[in-house]
Short mmCIF file of C-alpha atoms in Angstrom, two decimals:
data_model
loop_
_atom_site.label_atom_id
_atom_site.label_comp_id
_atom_site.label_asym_id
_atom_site.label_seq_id
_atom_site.Cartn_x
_atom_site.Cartn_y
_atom_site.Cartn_z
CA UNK A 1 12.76 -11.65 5.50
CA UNK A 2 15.38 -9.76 3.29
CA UNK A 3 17.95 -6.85 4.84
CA UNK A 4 18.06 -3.65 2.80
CA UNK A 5 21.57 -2.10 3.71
CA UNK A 6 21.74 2.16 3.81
CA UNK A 7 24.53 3.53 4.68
CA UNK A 8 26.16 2.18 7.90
CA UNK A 9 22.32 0.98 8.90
CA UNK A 10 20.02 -1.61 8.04
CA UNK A 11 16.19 -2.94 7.77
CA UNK A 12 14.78 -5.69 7.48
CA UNK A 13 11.86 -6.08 5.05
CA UNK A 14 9.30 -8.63 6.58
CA UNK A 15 7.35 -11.06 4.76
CA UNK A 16 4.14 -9.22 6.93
CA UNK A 17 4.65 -6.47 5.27
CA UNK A 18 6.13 -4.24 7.52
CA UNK A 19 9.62 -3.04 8.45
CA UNK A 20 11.91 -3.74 11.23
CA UNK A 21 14.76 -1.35 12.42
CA UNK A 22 16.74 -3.59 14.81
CA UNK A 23 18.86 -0.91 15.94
CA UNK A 24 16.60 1.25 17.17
CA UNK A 25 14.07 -1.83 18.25
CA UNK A 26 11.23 -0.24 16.00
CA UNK A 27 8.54 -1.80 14.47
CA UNK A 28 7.11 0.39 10.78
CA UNK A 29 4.03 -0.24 8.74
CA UNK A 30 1.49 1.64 7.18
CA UNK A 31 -1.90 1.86 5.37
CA UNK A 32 -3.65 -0.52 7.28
CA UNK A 33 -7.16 1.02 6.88
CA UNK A 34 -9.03 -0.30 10.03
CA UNK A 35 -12.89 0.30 9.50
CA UNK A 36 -12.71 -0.08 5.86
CA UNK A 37 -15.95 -2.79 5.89
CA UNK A 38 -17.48 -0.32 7.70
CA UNK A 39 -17.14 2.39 5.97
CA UNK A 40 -17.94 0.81 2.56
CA UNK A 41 -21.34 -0.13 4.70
CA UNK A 42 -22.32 2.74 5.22
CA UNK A 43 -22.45 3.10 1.70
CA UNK A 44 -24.15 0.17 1.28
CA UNK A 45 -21.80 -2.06 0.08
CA UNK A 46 -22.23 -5.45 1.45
CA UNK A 47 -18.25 -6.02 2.93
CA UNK A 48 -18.05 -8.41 5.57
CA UNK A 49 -16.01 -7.12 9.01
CA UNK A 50 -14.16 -9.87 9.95
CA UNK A 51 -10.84 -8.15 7.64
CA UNK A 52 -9.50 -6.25 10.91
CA UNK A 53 -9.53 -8.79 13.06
CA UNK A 54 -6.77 -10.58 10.80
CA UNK A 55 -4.68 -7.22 10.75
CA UNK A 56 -4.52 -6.76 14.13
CA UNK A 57 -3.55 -10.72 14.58
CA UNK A 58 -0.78 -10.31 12.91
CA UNK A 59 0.29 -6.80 14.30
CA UNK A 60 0.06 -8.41 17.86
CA UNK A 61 1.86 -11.88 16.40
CA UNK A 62 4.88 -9.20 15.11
CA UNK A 63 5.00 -7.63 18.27
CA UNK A 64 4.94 -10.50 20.49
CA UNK A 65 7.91 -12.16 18.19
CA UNK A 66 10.14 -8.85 17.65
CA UNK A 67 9.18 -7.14 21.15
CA UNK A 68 10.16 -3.40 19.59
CA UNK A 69 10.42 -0.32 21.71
CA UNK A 70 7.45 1.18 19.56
CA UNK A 71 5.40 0.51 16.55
CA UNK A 72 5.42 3.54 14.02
CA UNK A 73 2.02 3.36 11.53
CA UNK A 74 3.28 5.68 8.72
CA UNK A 75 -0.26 6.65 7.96
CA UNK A 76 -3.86 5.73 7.40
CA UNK A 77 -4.22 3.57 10.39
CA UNK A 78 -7.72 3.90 9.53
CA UNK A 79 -10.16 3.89 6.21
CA UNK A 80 -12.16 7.08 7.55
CA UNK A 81 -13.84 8.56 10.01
CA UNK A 82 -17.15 6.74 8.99
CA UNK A 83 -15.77 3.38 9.76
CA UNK A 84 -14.29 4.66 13.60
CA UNK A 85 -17.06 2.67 15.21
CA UNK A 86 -17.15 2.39 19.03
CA UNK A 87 -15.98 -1.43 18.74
CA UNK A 88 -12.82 0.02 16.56
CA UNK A 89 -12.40 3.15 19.22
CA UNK A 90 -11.89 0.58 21.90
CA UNK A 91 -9.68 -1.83 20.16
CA UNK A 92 -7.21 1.34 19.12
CA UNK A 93 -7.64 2.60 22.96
CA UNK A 94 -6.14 -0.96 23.97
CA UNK A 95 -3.72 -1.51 21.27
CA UNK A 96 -0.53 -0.54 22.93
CA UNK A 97 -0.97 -2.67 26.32
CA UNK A 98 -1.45 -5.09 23.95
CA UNK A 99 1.63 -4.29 22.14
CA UNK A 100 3.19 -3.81 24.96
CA UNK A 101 5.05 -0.69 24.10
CA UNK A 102 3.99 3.00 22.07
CA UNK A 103 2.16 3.42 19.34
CA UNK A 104 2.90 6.20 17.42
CA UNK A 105 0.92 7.10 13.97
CA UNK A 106 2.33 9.90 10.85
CA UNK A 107 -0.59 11.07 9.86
CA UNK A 108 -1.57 9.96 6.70
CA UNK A 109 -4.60 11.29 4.13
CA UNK A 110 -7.16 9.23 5.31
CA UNK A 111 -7.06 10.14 9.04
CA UNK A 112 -7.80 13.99 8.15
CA UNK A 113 -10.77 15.18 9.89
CA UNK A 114 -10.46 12.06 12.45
CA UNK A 115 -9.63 12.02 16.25
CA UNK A 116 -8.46 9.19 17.78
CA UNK A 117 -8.34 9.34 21.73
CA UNK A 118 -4.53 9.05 23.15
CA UNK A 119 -3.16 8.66 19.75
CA UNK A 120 -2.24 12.23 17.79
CA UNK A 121 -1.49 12.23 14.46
CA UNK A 122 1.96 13.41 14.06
CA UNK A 123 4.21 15.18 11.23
CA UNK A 124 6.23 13.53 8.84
CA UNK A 125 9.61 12.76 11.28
CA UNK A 126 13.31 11.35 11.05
CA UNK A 127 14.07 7.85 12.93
CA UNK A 128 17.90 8.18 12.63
CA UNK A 129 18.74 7.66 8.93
CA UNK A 130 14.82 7.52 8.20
CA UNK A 131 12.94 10.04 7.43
CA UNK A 132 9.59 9.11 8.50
CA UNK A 133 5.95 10.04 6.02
CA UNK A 134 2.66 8.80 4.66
CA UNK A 135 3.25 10.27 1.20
CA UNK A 136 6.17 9.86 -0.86
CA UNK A 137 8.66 13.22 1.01
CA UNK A 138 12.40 12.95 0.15
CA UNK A 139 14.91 14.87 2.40
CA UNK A 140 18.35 15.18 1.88
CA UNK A 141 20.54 13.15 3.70
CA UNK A 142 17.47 10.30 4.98
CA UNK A 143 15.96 7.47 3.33
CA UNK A 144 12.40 8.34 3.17
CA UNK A 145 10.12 5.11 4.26
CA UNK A 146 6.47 5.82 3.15
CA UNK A 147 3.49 4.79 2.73
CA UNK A 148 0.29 5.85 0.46
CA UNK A 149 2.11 4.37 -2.43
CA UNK A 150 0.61 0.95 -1.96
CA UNK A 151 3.53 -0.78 -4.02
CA UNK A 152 2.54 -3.96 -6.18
CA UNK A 153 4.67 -5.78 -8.84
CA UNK A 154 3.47 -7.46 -11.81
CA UNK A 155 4.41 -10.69 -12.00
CA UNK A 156 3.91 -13.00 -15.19
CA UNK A 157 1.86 -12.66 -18.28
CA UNK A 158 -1.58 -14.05 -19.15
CA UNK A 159 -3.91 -16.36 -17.20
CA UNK A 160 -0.03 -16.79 -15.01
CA UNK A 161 -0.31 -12.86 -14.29
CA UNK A 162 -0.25 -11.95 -10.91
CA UNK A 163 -0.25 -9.05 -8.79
CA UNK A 164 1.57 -8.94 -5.51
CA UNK A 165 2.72 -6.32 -2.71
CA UNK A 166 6.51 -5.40 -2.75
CA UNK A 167 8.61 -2.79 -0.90
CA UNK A 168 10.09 -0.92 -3.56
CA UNK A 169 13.17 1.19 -3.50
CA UNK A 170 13.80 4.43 -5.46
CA UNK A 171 17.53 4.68 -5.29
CA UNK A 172 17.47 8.39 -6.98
CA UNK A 173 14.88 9.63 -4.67
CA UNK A 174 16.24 7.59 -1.57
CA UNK A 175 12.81 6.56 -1.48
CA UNK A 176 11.31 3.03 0.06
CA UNK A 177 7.69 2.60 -0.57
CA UNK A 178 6.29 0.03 2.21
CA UNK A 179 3.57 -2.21 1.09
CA UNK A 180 -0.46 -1.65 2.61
CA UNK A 181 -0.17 -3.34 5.77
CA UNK A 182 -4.28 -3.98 5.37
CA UNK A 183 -6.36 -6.95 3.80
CA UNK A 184 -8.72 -4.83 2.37
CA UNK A 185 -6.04 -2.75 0.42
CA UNK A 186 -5.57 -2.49 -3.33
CA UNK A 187 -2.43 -1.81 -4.86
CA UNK A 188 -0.75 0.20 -7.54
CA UNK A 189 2.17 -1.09 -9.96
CA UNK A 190 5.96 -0.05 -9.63
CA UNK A 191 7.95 1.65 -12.03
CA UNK A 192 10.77 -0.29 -13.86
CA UNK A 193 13.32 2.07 -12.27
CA UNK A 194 12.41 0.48 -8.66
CA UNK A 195 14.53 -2.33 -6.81
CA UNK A 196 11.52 -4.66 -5.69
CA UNK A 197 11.09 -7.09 -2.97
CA UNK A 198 8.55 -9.02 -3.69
CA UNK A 199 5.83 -10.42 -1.04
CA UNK A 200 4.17 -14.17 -1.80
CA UNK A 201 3.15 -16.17 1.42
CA UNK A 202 4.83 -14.57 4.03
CA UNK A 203 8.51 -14.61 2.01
CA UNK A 204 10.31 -11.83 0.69
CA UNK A 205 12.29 -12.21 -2.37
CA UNK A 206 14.17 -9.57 -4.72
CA UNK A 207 12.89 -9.65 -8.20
CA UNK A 208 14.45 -8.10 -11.13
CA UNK A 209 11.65 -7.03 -13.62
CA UNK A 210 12.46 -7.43 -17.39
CA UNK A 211 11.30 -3.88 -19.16
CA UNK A 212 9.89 -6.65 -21.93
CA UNK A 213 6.53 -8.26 -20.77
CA UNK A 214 7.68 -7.52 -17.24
CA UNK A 215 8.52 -11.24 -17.09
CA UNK A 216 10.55 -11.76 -13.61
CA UNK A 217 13.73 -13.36 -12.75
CA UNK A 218 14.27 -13.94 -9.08
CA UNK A 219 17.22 -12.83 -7.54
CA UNK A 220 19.68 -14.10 -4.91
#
């Protein structure tokens, strides 16, 4: 876990990839994409469907350990509409007893043309000092948290090159890109500009990239 200071507030940046706001007791992830297996079987791609099961483990091991007031999905709970399969339906229609508090969803690109029973999609919101999206929406006076971005950092060069999720924070935008929440999620490479906390095993360290060979140096 790392703490992101904004203003008089914090957050702290989980090695789950998601975000906690211990003032206001709220639990923030995003792009999850539940149904994504499916969905990809319907086009006859072979995926197996075991990948949810391990997101919601962990969603229910974060709420049992942080017990928020609500859990805020800043978008694209699930893949598509294709992948909503009665199994999923039910699982969604249990979640928050199982949370044991709300949960909320921002609508994000992939739930358009979706319902999900009890749970509306809502508009892009403030928390406080948060202003609350899917995609990337700055507003003055917030720090936009968002999701669609899918944040990764590039990490080493060669057959040592890896790719791993980061929250990455665009100081000029006030901008804070949240990782995919989701096992089945790809992800798509910061810009140099970006303060990154990188993700590797359930840690969260900041990492300044070098603009030569984006070779890293770890930072306290």
């Amino acid at each position: 876990m790392s703490t992101l200071h904004w203003g008089g507030d914090h957050l702290q940046l989980l090695g789950e990839k998601a975000v906690w706001d211990p003032q206001r007791r709220t639990l923030l992830l995003a792009d999850v994409h539940l149904g994504k297996a499916e969905t990809f079987q319907v086009h006859g791609i072979p995926l197996p469907s075991d990948g949810d099961a391990a997101n919601f483990n962990t969603l229910l091991a974060l709420a049992h350990r942080l017990q928020p007031e609500a859990v805020v999905v800043l978008g694209d709970l699930i893949h598509s509409r294709l992948g909503l399969t009665a199994e999923l339906r039910a699982k969604l229609h249990a979640l928050p007893d199982l949370l044991g508090c709300p949960l909320r969803l921002v609508g994000g690109n992939h739930e358009r043309g979706s319902w999900i029973e009890g749970l509306a999609q809502e508009p892009a919101q403030a928390l406080g000092p948060w202003w609350l999206s899917h995609e990337p929406d700055p507003q003055p006076g917030h720090l936009n948290l968002c999701g669609h971005l899918h944040p990764v950092a590039v990490v080493g060069r060669g057959k040592e090159r890896l790719r791993l999720p980061c929250f990455a924070l665009d100081r000029d935008s006030a901008r804070l890109a949240v990782p995919a929440f989701g096992r089945l999620t790809g992800g798509y490479p910061c810009s140099l500009r970006e303060e990154i906390w990188l993700i590797a095993d359930g840690t969260v360290v900041a990492w300044t990239p070098s603009p030569v060979g984006r070779r890293h140096r770890p930072t306290a």
